Short mmCIF file of C-alpha atoms (C1' of nucleotides) in Angstrom, two decimals:
data_model
loop_
_atom_site.label_atom_id
_atom_site.label_comp_id
_atom_site.label_asym_id
_atom_site.label_seq_id
_atom_site.Cartn_x
_atom_site.Cartn_y
_atom_site.Cartn_z
CA MET A 1 41.14 -13.59 4.38
CA ALA A 2 39.24 -13.31 1.56
CA ARG A 3 37.73 -10.61 -1.05
CA PRO A 4 36.40 -7.42 0.59
CA ARG A 5 32.76 -5.83 -0.34
CA ASN A 6 32.77 -2.90 -2.05
CA PHE A 7 30.11 -1.74 -0.18
CA ASP A 8 28.87 -0.46 2.83
CA GLU A 9 25.89 -2.22 4.66
CA GLU A 10 24.20 0.23 6.23
CA ASP A 11 24.50 2.04 3.12
CA VAL A 12 22.55 -0.17 1.20
CA LEU A 13 19.77 -0.47 3.56
CA ARG A 14 19.24 3.11 4.06
CA LYS A 15 19.15 3.27 -0.04
CA ALA A 16 16.93 0.51 -0.05
CA MET A 17 14.90 1.88 2.67
CA ALA A 18 14.13 4.83 0.66
CA LEU A 19 12.82 2.93 -1.85
CA PHE A 20 10.28 0.94 0.26
CA TRP A 21 9.62 4.35 2.08
CA SER A 22 8.51 5.91 -1.40
CA LYS A 23 6.87 3.18 -3.34
CA GLY A 24 5.91 0.22 -0.77
CA TYR A 25 7.08 -3.07 -0.60
CA GLU A 26 5.05 -4.58 -3.39
CA SER A 27 5.94 -2.17 -5.91
CA THR A 28 9.37 -1.83 -5.36
CA SER A 29 11.07 -4.92 -7.97
CA LEU A 30 14.38 -6.41 -7.33
CA ALA A 31 15.56 -4.57 -10.37
CA ASP A 32 15.00 -1.51 -8.67
CA LEU A 33 16.57 -2.59 -5.82
CA LEU A 34 19.55 -3.74 -7.93
CA GLN A 35 19.95 -0.17 -9.77
CA THR A 36 19.46 2.19 -6.47
CA THR A 37 22.02 -0.16 -4.46
CA GLY A 38 24.19 -0.95 -7.43
CA LEU A 39 24.78 -4.51 -6.20
CA SER A 40 24.44 -7.20 -8.25
CA LYS A 41 22.11 -9.68 -7.35
CA SER A 42 24.32 -12.24 -6.08
CA SER A 43 25.94 -10.04 -3.43
CA LEU A 44 22.30 -8.79 -2.73
CA TYR A 45 21.40 -12.10 -2.11
CA GLU A 46 24.42 -13.52 -0.33
CA THR A 47 24.03 -10.49 2.04
CA PHE A 48 20.63 -10.18 2.81
CA GLY A 49 18.88 -13.26 1.86
CA SER A 50 15.54 -11.88 0.35
CA LYS A 51 13.64 -9.25 -1.00
CA ARG A 52 11.57 -9.68 2.14
CA GLU A 53 14.81 -10.13 4.68
CA LEU A 54 16.05 -6.80 3.16
CA PHE A 55 13.07 -5.53 3.98
CA LEU A 56 12.46 -5.91 7.13
CA ARG A 57 15.84 -4.93 7.95
CA ALA A 58 15.60 -1.56 5.93
CA PHE A 59 12.13 -1.29 8.04
CA GLN A 60 13.91 -2.03 11.01
CA LEU A 61 16.20 0.67 10.67
CA TYR A 62 13.81 3.54 9.42
CA LYS A 63 12.38 2.69 12.93
CA LYS A 64 15.01 3.25 14.93
CA ASP A 65 16.25 6.26 13.46
CA ARG A 66 13.01 7.87 13.59
CA MET A 67 12.57 6.76 16.84
CA ASP A 68 15.91 8.50 17.59
CA GLY A 69 15.09 11.74 15.72
CA LEU A 70 11.50 12.09 17.23
CA THR A 71 13.47 11.47 20.65
CA ALA A 72 15.80 13.83 20.11
CA GLY A 73 13.37 16.55 19.09
CA LEU A 74 11.35 16.12 22.06
CA SER A 75 13.97 16.56 24.51
CA GLN A 76 13.96 19.93 25.66
CA PRO A 77 12.30 20.76 29.12
CA ASP A 78 9.32 22.57 27.92
CA ALA A 79 6.94 19.99 27.02
CA TYR A 80 4.36 22.29 25.16
CA LEU A 81 7.39 23.36 23.02
CA ALA A 82 8.69 20.20 22.42
CA LEU A 83 5.77 18.56 21.17
CA THR A 84 4.69 21.43 19.11
CA ASN A 85 7.77 21.59 17.30
CA ALA A 86 7.49 18.14 16.53
CA PHE A 87 4.56 18.09 15.15
CA LYS A 88 5.31 21.21 13.25
CA THR A 89 8.73 19.98 12.28
CA VAL A 90 6.24 16.99 10.45
CA LEU A 91 4.77 19.67 8.06
CA ASP A 92 8.27 21.05 7.39
CA GLY A 93 10.07 17.85 7.15
CA LYS A 94 12.97 18.14 3.75
CA GLY A 95 12.03 16.31 1.33
CA ASN A 96 9.03 14.49 2.41
CA GLN A 97 6.03 13.70 0.62
CA MET A 98 6.64 10.16 1.38
CA GLY A 99 5.03 9.97 4.52
CA CYS A 100 5.72 7.73 7.68
CA MET A 101 7.20 4.31 6.56
CA THR A 102 5.41 3.10 9.23
CA ALA A 103 1.71 3.96 8.56
CA ASN A 104 2.45 2.82 5.12
CA GLU A 105 3.28 -0.42 6.33
CA ALA A 106 0.39 -0.30 8.79
CA ILE A 107 -1.88 -0.11 5.43
CA GLU A 108 -0.06 -2.68 2.89
CA LEU A 109 1.21 -4.98 5.07
CA ALA A 110 -0.05 -5.22 8.41
CA PRO A 111 -3.51 -6.41 7.54
CA HIS A 112 -2.07 -9.85 5.94
CA ASP A 113 1.42 -10.29 7.42
CA PRO A 114 1.41 -11.00 11.30
CA LYS A 115 5.13 -10.14 11.41
CA LEU A 116 4.49 -6.95 10.12
CA GLN A 117 1.81 -6.30 12.11
CA GLU A 118 3.65 -6.83 14.86
CA MET A 119 6.57 -4.32 14.15
CA VAL A 120 4.01 -1.73 13.30
CA GLU A 121 2.59 -1.97 16.59
CA SER A 122 4.99 -1.82 18.47
CA ASP A 123 6.32 1.00 16.66
CA PHE A 124 3.12 2.74 17.47
CA TYR A 125 3.54 1.63 20.51
CA ASN A 126 6.92 3.35 21.09
CA ILE A 127 5.47 6.44 19.93
CA GLU A 128 2.98 6.59 22.01
CA GLU A 129 5.49 5.67 25.15
CA VAL A 130 7.60 8.59 24.21
CA PHE A 131 4.55 10.85 24.10
CA ARG A 132 3.64 9.95 27.37
CA GLN A 133 6.79 9.98 28.81
CA THR A 134 7.42 13.60 27.09
CA ILE A 135 3.76 14.22 28.67
CA GLU A 136 4.24 13.09 32.08
CA ARG A 137 7.91 15.46 32.29
CA GLY A 138 5.77 18.23 31.04
CA LYS A 139 3.23 18.03 34.24
CA GLU A 140 6.23 17.54 36.95
CA ASN A 141 8.10 20.88 35.67
CA GLY A 142 5.07 22.86 34.73
CA SER A 143 5.40 23.18 31.21
CA LEU A 144 1.65 21.25 31.16
CA ARG A 145 -1.21 21.21 32.65
CA ALA A 146 -0.92 18.71 35.52
CA GLY A 147 -4.77 17.64 35.13
CA LEU A 148 -3.82 15.82 31.98
CA ASP A 149 -4.36 11.83 31.31
CA SER A 150 -0.89 11.34 29.81
CA ARG A 151 -1.85 8.09 28.14
CA LYS A 152 -5.05 8.92 26.87
CA MET A 153 -3.57 12.56 25.43
CA ALA A 154 -0.44 10.65 24.43
CA ARG A 155 -2.45 8.00 22.54
CA PHE A 156 -4.65 10.74 20.82
CA LEU A 157 -0.73 12.79 19.88
CA THR A 158 0.09 8.96 18.15
CA VAL A 159 -3.25 8.88 16.10
CA SER A 160 -2.97 12.16 15.18
CA LEU A 161 0.66 11.71 13.78
CA GLN A 162 -1.21 9.19 11.32
CA GLY A 163 -3.44 11.01 9.90
CA ILE A 164 -1.01 13.87 9.53
CA ASN A 165 0.94 10.83 7.40
CA VAL A 166 -1.83 9.92 5.57
CA MET A 167 -2.73 13.85 4.24
CA ILE A 168 1.21 14.39 3.50
CA ARG A 169 1.46 11.64 1.53
CA ALA A 170 -1.85 12.18 -0.41
CA GLN A 171 -0.14 15.91 -1.02
CA ALA A 172 -3.32 16.96 0.70
CA LYS A 173 -2.82 21.06 0.79
CA ARG A 174 -0.85 22.48 3.69
CA GLU A 175 -3.53 24.34 5.19
CA VAL A 176 -5.33 21.69 5.77
CA LEU A 177 -2.97 20.18 8.14
CA GLU A 178 -2.08 23.46 9.58
CA ASP A 179 -6.17 23.81 10.65
CA PHE A 180 -5.45 19.87 12.25
CA ILE A 181 -2.65 20.76 13.82
CA SER A 182 -3.72 23.93 15.24
CA VAL A 183 -7.01 22.49 16.61
CA ALA A 184 -5.18 19.18 18.00
CA LEU A 185 -2.67 21.08 19.97
CA GLU A 186 -5.14 23.47 21.77
CA LYS A 187 -5.74 20.03 23.96
CA LEU A 188 -2.41 20.16 25.21
CA ASN A 189 -2.77 23.92 26.86
CA GLU A 190 -6.55 24.08 27.23
CA ARG A 191 -7.77 24.84 30.69
CA GLU A 192 -10.19 22.66 32.45
CA MET B 1 -31.00 -9.63 -30.53
CA ALA B 2 -27.48 -11.26 -28.70
CA ARG B 3 -26.75 -13.53 -26.07
CA PRO B 4 -27.56 -11.55 -22.35
CA ARG B 5 -25.08 -11.39 -19.54
CA ASN B 6 -24.68 -13.77 -17.20
CA PHE B 7 -23.14 -11.70 -14.50
CA ASP B 8 -24.49 -8.35 -12.85
CA GLU B 9 -21.88 -5.49 -13.58
CA GLU B 10 -22.39 -3.46 -10.16
CA ASP B 11 -22.38 -6.52 -8.09
CA VAL B 12 -19.13 -7.19 -10.25
CA LEU B 13 -17.93 -4.16 -9.38
CA ARG B 14 -18.63 -4.61 -5.49
CA LYS B 15 -16.87 -7.99 -5.58
CA ALA B 16 -13.83 -6.28 -7.06
CA MET B 17 -14.26 -3.18 -4.68
CA ALA B 18 -13.65 -5.50 -1.32
CA LEU B 19 -10.85 -7.49 -3.02
CA PHE B 20 -9.08 -4.21 -3.79
CA TRP B 21 -10.26 -2.70 -0.85
CA SER B 22 -8.67 -5.37 1.45
CA LYS B 23 -5.56 -6.16 -0.25
CA GLY B 24 -4.72 -3.22 -2.54
CA TYR B 25 -4.07 -2.71 -6.34
CA GLU B 26 -1.02 -4.20 -7.10
CA SER B 27 -1.48 -7.52 -4.54
CA THR B 28 -4.79 -8.03 -6.02
CA SER B 29 -4.01 -10.49 -9.51
CA LEU B 30 -6.26 -10.78 -12.16
CA ALA B 31 -6.19 -14.32 -10.67
CA ASP B 32 -7.99 -13.40 -7.42
CA LEU B 33 -10.25 -11.13 -9.69
CA LEU B 34 -11.23 -13.92 -11.94
CA GLN B 35 -11.75 -16.29 -8.60
CA THR B 36 -13.76 -13.80 -6.63
CA THR B 37 -16.37 -12.24 -9.38
CA GLY B 38 -16.68 -15.27 -11.25
CA LEU B 39 -16.01 -13.60 -14.73
CA SER B 40 -14.39 -15.21 -17.23
CA LYS B 41 -11.00 -13.46 -18.57
CA SER B 42 -12.29 -12.22 -21.26
CA SER B 43 -15.53 -11.33 -20.07
CA LEU B 44 -14.10 -9.03 -17.65
CA TYR B 45 -11.51 -7.41 -20.27
CA GLU B 46 -14.60 -7.20 -22.74
CA THR B 47 -16.61 -5.22 -19.81
CA PHE B 48 -13.98 -3.32 -17.85
CA GLY B 49 -10.98 -2.69 -20.41
CA SER B 50 -8.06 -3.40 -17.94
CA LYS B 51 -7.47 -4.08 -14.45
CA ARG B 52 -6.75 -0.69 -13.93
CA GLU B 53 -10.21 0.57 -15.19
CA LEU B 54 -11.75 -1.90 -12.94
CA PHE B 55 -9.90 -0.63 -9.91
CA LEU B 56 -10.68 3.05 -11.02
CA ARG B 57 -14.75 2.15 -11.18
CA ALA B 58 -14.23 0.00 -8.21
CA PHE B 59 -12.60 2.85 -6.34
CA GLN B 60 -15.42 5.23 -7.27
CA LEU B 61 -18.11 3.17 -6.36
CA TYR B 62 -16.48 3.10 -2.84
CA LYS B 63 -16.31 6.76 -2.64
CA LYS B 64 -20.06 6.75 -3.25
CA ASP B 65 -20.95 4.33 -1.37
CA ARG B 66 -19.01 5.72 1.36
CA MET B 67 -20.42 9.25 1.00
CA ASP B 68 -23.64 8.02 1.27
CA GLY B 69 -23.07 6.10 4.22
CA LEU B 70 -21.37 9.05 6.07
CA THR B 71 -24.13 11.58 4.60
CA ALA B 72 -27.18 9.08 6.26
CA GLY B 73 -24.91 8.66 8.91
CA LEU B 74 -24.72 12.84 9.66
CA SER B 75 -28.38 13.28 9.14
CA GLN B 76 -29.81 13.84 12.14
CA PRO B 77 -30.62 17.37 13.48
CA ASP B 78 -27.91 17.17 16.64
CA ALA B 79 -25.07 17.53 15.19
CA TYR B 80 -22.87 16.50 18.07
CA LEU B 81 -24.76 13.56 18.50
CA ALA B 82 -24.13 13.09 14.53
CA LEU B 83 -20.69 13.45 14.28
CA THR B 84 -19.89 11.34 17.70
CA ASN B 85 -22.02 8.54 16.27
CA ALA B 86 -20.36 8.68 13.06
CA PHE B 87 -17.01 8.36 14.95
CA LYS B 88 -18.17 5.72 17.09
CA THR B 89 -19.73 3.91 14.14
CA VAL B 90 -15.98 3.56 12.52
CA LEU B 91 -14.78 1.32 15.80
CA ASP B 92 -17.79 -0.81 15.53
CA GLY B 93 -18.54 -1.31 11.90
CA LYS B 94 -18.94 -4.69 11.03
CA GLY B 95 -16.60 -6.68 9.66
CA ASN B 96 -14.03 -3.76 9.08
CA GLN B 97 -10.34 -3.72 9.82
CA MET B 98 -9.74 -3.05 6.44
CA GLY B 99 -10.08 0.91 7.18
CA CYS B 100 -11.05 3.19 4.05
CA MET B 101 -10.34 2.45 0.99
CA THR B 102 -9.56 5.92 0.12
CA ALA B 103 -6.78 5.94 3.09
CA ASN B 104 -5.42 2.85 1.76
CA GLU B 105 -5.22 4.23 -1.73
CA ALA B 106 -3.79 7.82 -0.62
CA ILE B 107 -0.86 5.49 0.69
CA GLU B 108 -0.47 3.06 -1.85
CA LEU B 109 -1.16 5.00 -4.93
CA ALA B 110 -1.84 8.62 -4.71
CA PRO B 111 1.99 9.50 -4.47
CA HIS B 112 2.72 8.02 -7.76
CA ASP B 113 -0.66 8.53 -9.46
CA PRO B 114 -1.23 11.81 -10.31
CA LYS B 115 -5.30 10.41 -10.97
CA LEU B 116 -5.37 8.66 -8.08
CA GLN B 117 -4.38 11.70 -6.31
CA GLU B 118 -6.83 13.59 -7.58
CA MET B 119 -9.74 11.27 -6.76
CA VAL B 120 -8.42 10.58 -2.65
CA GLU B 121 -8.28 14.55 -2.60
CA SER B 122 -11.72 15.19 -3.74
CA ASP B 123 -12.99 12.25 -1.88
CA PHE B 124 -11.01 13.69 1.41
CA TYR B 125 -12.53 17.32 0.24
CA ASN B 126 -16.05 15.85 0.26
CA ILE B 127 -15.52 14.02 3.64
CA GLU B 128 -14.19 17.46 4.95
CA GLU B 129 -17.18 19.36 3.19
CA VAL B 130 -20.32 16.86 4.61
CA PHE B 131 -18.16 17.28 8.47
CA ARG B 132 -18.30 21.52 7.76
CA GLN B 133 -22.11 21.59 6.87
CA THR B 134 -22.40 19.18 9.65
CA ILE B 135 -21.01 21.56 12.16
CA GLU B 136 -22.86 24.79 10.58
CA ARG B 137 -26.28 23.23 10.79
CA GLY B 138 -25.02 22.42 14.31
CA LYS B 139 -24.29 26.00 14.90
CA GLU B 140 -27.68 27.18 13.35
CA ASN B 141 -29.76 24.82 15.66
CA GLY B 142 -27.83 25.08 18.70
CA SER B 143 -26.34 21.72 19.18
CA LEU B 144 -22.97 22.73 18.48
CA ARG B 145 -21.53 25.80 20.06
CA ALA B 146 -21.76 29.11 17.73
CA GLY B 147 -17.91 30.04 18.14
CA LEU B 148 -16.83 27.17 16.69
CA ASP B 149 -14.84 27.47 13.29
CA SER B 150 -16.60 25.24 10.71
CA ARG B 151 -13.76 24.93 8.21
CA LYS B 152 -11.00 24.43 10.97
CA MET B 153 -13.04 21.90 12.70
CA ALA B 154 -13.93 19.69 9.73
CA ARG B 155 -10.57 19.41 8.53
CA PHE B 156 -9.63 18.44 12.29
CA LEU B 157 -12.07 15.77 12.03
CA THR B 158 -11.07 14.60 8.32
CA VAL B 159 -7.69 14.09 9.57
CA SER B 160 -8.62 12.58 12.81
CA LEU B 161 -10.68 10.10 10.49
CA GLN B 162 -7.43 9.15 8.79
CA GLY B 163 -5.84 9.00 11.84
CA ILE B 164 -8.71 6.45 12.85
CA ASN B 165 -8.27 4.53 9.69
CA VAL B 166 -4.79 3.68 9.62
CA MET B 167 -4.98 2.21 13.39
CA ILE B 168 -8.16 0.19 12.26
CA ARG B 169 -6.34 -1.38 9.32
CA ALA B 170 -2.85 -1.91 11.65
CA GLN B 171 -5.31 -3.69 13.73
CA ALA B 172 -4.21 -1.16 17.09
CA LYS B 173 -6.42 -2.39 20.36
CA ARG B 174 -9.31 -0.60 20.58
CA GLU B 175 -8.74 1.16 23.70
CA VAL B 176 -5.88 3.55 21.43
CA LEU B 177 -9.03 4.34 19.66
CA GLU B 178 -11.52 4.98 22.22
CA ASP B 179 -9.02 7.00 23.94
CA PHE B 180 -8.41 9.14 20.76
CA ILE B 181 -12.01 9.18 19.74
CA SER B 182 -13.18 10.69 23.33
CA VAL B 183 -10.06 13.50 23.46
CA ALA B 184 -10.57 14.40 19.54
CA LEU B 185 -14.63 14.92 20.19
CA GLU B 186 -14.39 17.03 23.38
CA LYS B 187 -13.16 20.05 20.54
CA LEU B 188 -16.64 19.56 19.66
CA ASN B 189 -18.32 20.74 23.39
CA GLU B 190 -15.80 22.66 24.90
CA ARG B 191 -16.55 26.01 25.99
CA GLU B 192 -13.58 28.63 25.50
"C1'" DA C 1 53.85 -16.77 -5.14
"C1'" DC C 2 50.37 -19.24 -3.96
"C1'" DC C 3 46.20 -20.92 -1.51
"C1'" DA C 4 41.92 -20.52 0.89
"C1'" DT C 5 38.53 -17.36 0.86
"C1'" DT C 6 34.78 -14.54 -0.30
"C1'" DA C 7 32.54 -10.88 -3.74
"C1'" DT C 8 30.71 -10.59 -7.88
"C1'" DG C 9 28.78 -10.49 -12.33
"C1'" DG C 10 25.75 -12.55 -15.12
"C1'" DA C 11 23.56 -16.86 -17.23
"C1'" DC C 12 19.37 -19.26 -16.30
"C1'" DC C 13 15.16 -20.71 -13.85
"C1'" DG C 14 10.15 -22.23 -13.07
"C1'" DA C 15 6.41 -18.86 -11.40
"C1'" DA C 16 3.40 -15.57 -12.15
"C1'" DT C 17 2.39 -11.24 -14.26
"C1'" DG C 18 -1.64 -8.51 -16.96
"C1'" DG C 19 -3.24 -9.00 -21.45
"C1'" DT C 20 -4.91 -10.79 -26.34
"C1'" DC C 21 -7.33 -13.48 -29.52
"C1'" DC C 22 -10.30 -16.94 -31.11
"C1'" DG C 23 -13.44 -20.62 -31.93
"C1'" DT C 24 -18.10 -21.26 -29.69
"C1'" DA C 25 -22.14 -21.18 -27.06
"C1'" DA C 26 -26.21 -18.98 -26.25
"C1'" DT C 27 -29.32 -15.52 -27.31
"C1'" DT C 28 -32.89 -12.35 -30.09
"C1'" DA C 29 -35.38 -10.53 -33.92
"C1'" DT C 30 -37.02 -11.74 -38.27
"C1'" DA D 1 -35.33 -22.42 -38.52
"C1'" DT D 2 -31.97 -18.75 -39.37
"C1'" DA D 3 -28.88 -14.75 -39.50
"C1'" DA D 4 -26.72 -11.57 -36.58
"C1'" DT D 5 -25.14 -10.35 -32.52
"C1'" DT D 6 -22.88 -10.60 -28.11
"C1'" DA D 7 -20.95 -13.53 -24.04
"C1'" DC D 8 -17.97 -16.83 -23.23
"C1'" DG D 9 -13.72 -20.56 -21.59
"C1'" DG D 10 -9.59 -21.38 -22.66
"C1'" DA D 11 -5.44 -21.84 -25.31
"C1'" DC D 12 -1.68 -18.43 -26.03
"C1'" DC D 13 1.87 -14.80 -25.51
"C1'" DA D 14 5.27 -11.81 -23.76
"C1'" DT D 15 7.35 -9.73 -19.81
"C1'" DT D 16 8.47 -9.66 -15.29
"C1'" DC D 17 8.45 -11.53 -11.03
"C1'" DG D 18 11.77 -13.19 -6.85
"C1'" DG D 19 15.34 -16.52 -6.71
"C1'" DT D 20 19.61 -19.46 -8.04
"C1'" DC D 21 23.76 -21.04 -9.35
"C1'" DC D 22 28.33 -20.78 -10.84
"C1'" DA D 23 32.66 -19.61 -13.01
"C1'" DT D 24 35.61 -15.79 -12.37
"C1'" DA D 25 37.43 -12.04 -10.30
"C1'" DA D 26 39.72 -9.59 -6.30
"C1'" DT D 27 41.86 -10.22 -1.60
"C1'" DG D 28 45.12 -10.84 2.59
"C1'" DG D 29 47.19 -14.77 5.54
"C1'" DT D 30 51.35 -17.64 4.97
#
DNA sequence: ACCATTATGGACCGAATGGTCCGTAATTAT
DNA sequence: ATAATTACGGACCATTCGGTCCATAATGGT
């Protein structure tokens, strides 16, 4: 009954996400967003309300995408293989020198923005949970030693992941990350 | 032979450092800097040249301060105690929910600013080195198991530290960090 | 064909950005 | 006391920032 949009909302969100992920919130200007998405200013504001709201939706989409990917990557029965693979995937991630958007926002916005602090915190908790469930499963099906403290180990892996994300974004040498991962993952199969 | 400054350059640098550390580079405005340091705009530009140069000097000062502190903290003969103490100090650090300025800049600036990428990289390397030397010392005086791979373990600790820094800045619950540290530091005294 | 409705381009806005410049104040050496 | 030198306050600047608004274009329903 009216003129249709000539853009796909999710498509725009993903383009905005890529920008915010790469440059951060403050350093991404409206001009950047308009250029990358191809939208006009009025369309962007009509559709998303403000730069901040657009960012929030883009970040939510990131969190969802990433959790889906992580969950999928951890789905194989052998929990040890699942977890080691997940970490090694981070290293080889296709075009990724951008690190993790959640880690980025943990540093840029969380300290001074309660809403984002909450979003970041919940994402970290979700990661912890999916790690924990994977470890539980591993203990049940024998792919991980039964004596592991699931929650503790899940937290260890969660924080480890953030360390990796920082180093990736700083373009650290691959060997550094390989050494880190190699040591960190020993915690999964060592005997007590 | 001329009018003297009525401010101390290092004092100003430290105030600027605190601001950049807390808010990041982009989100710290000139107005913030002038207000916090008490300088006039002309004095600031006369003395430091530009916002960026001021930032660079503040960041250099941060790196120096932090390395001095870390080195001092690791100076005790017992390397295991030295390292565990260093990590636990990070948790209890006085007013620190700001994380580590180097980690912050690794995320905010390093990916798009070669000069900063280099500064961050060298800081990480320096941290790795001081960890490595501490571990070497521990192996020599028997406070650490001789079988440890010093470089590998130093890298493990360096990246671990960055994970902690992200979590601190995101105001993660203390238990999460305690769990992480407890697991990570087991790597230092486990038998093979 | 035309009306109701929505999308869009672009003009416009005030505020804030980093930065320059200059007249004046303060100081020391002579 | 004065000349030389440096520091400083604040006016000024162009640009960019996020955001608003409106006139016009495009579409679907009837």
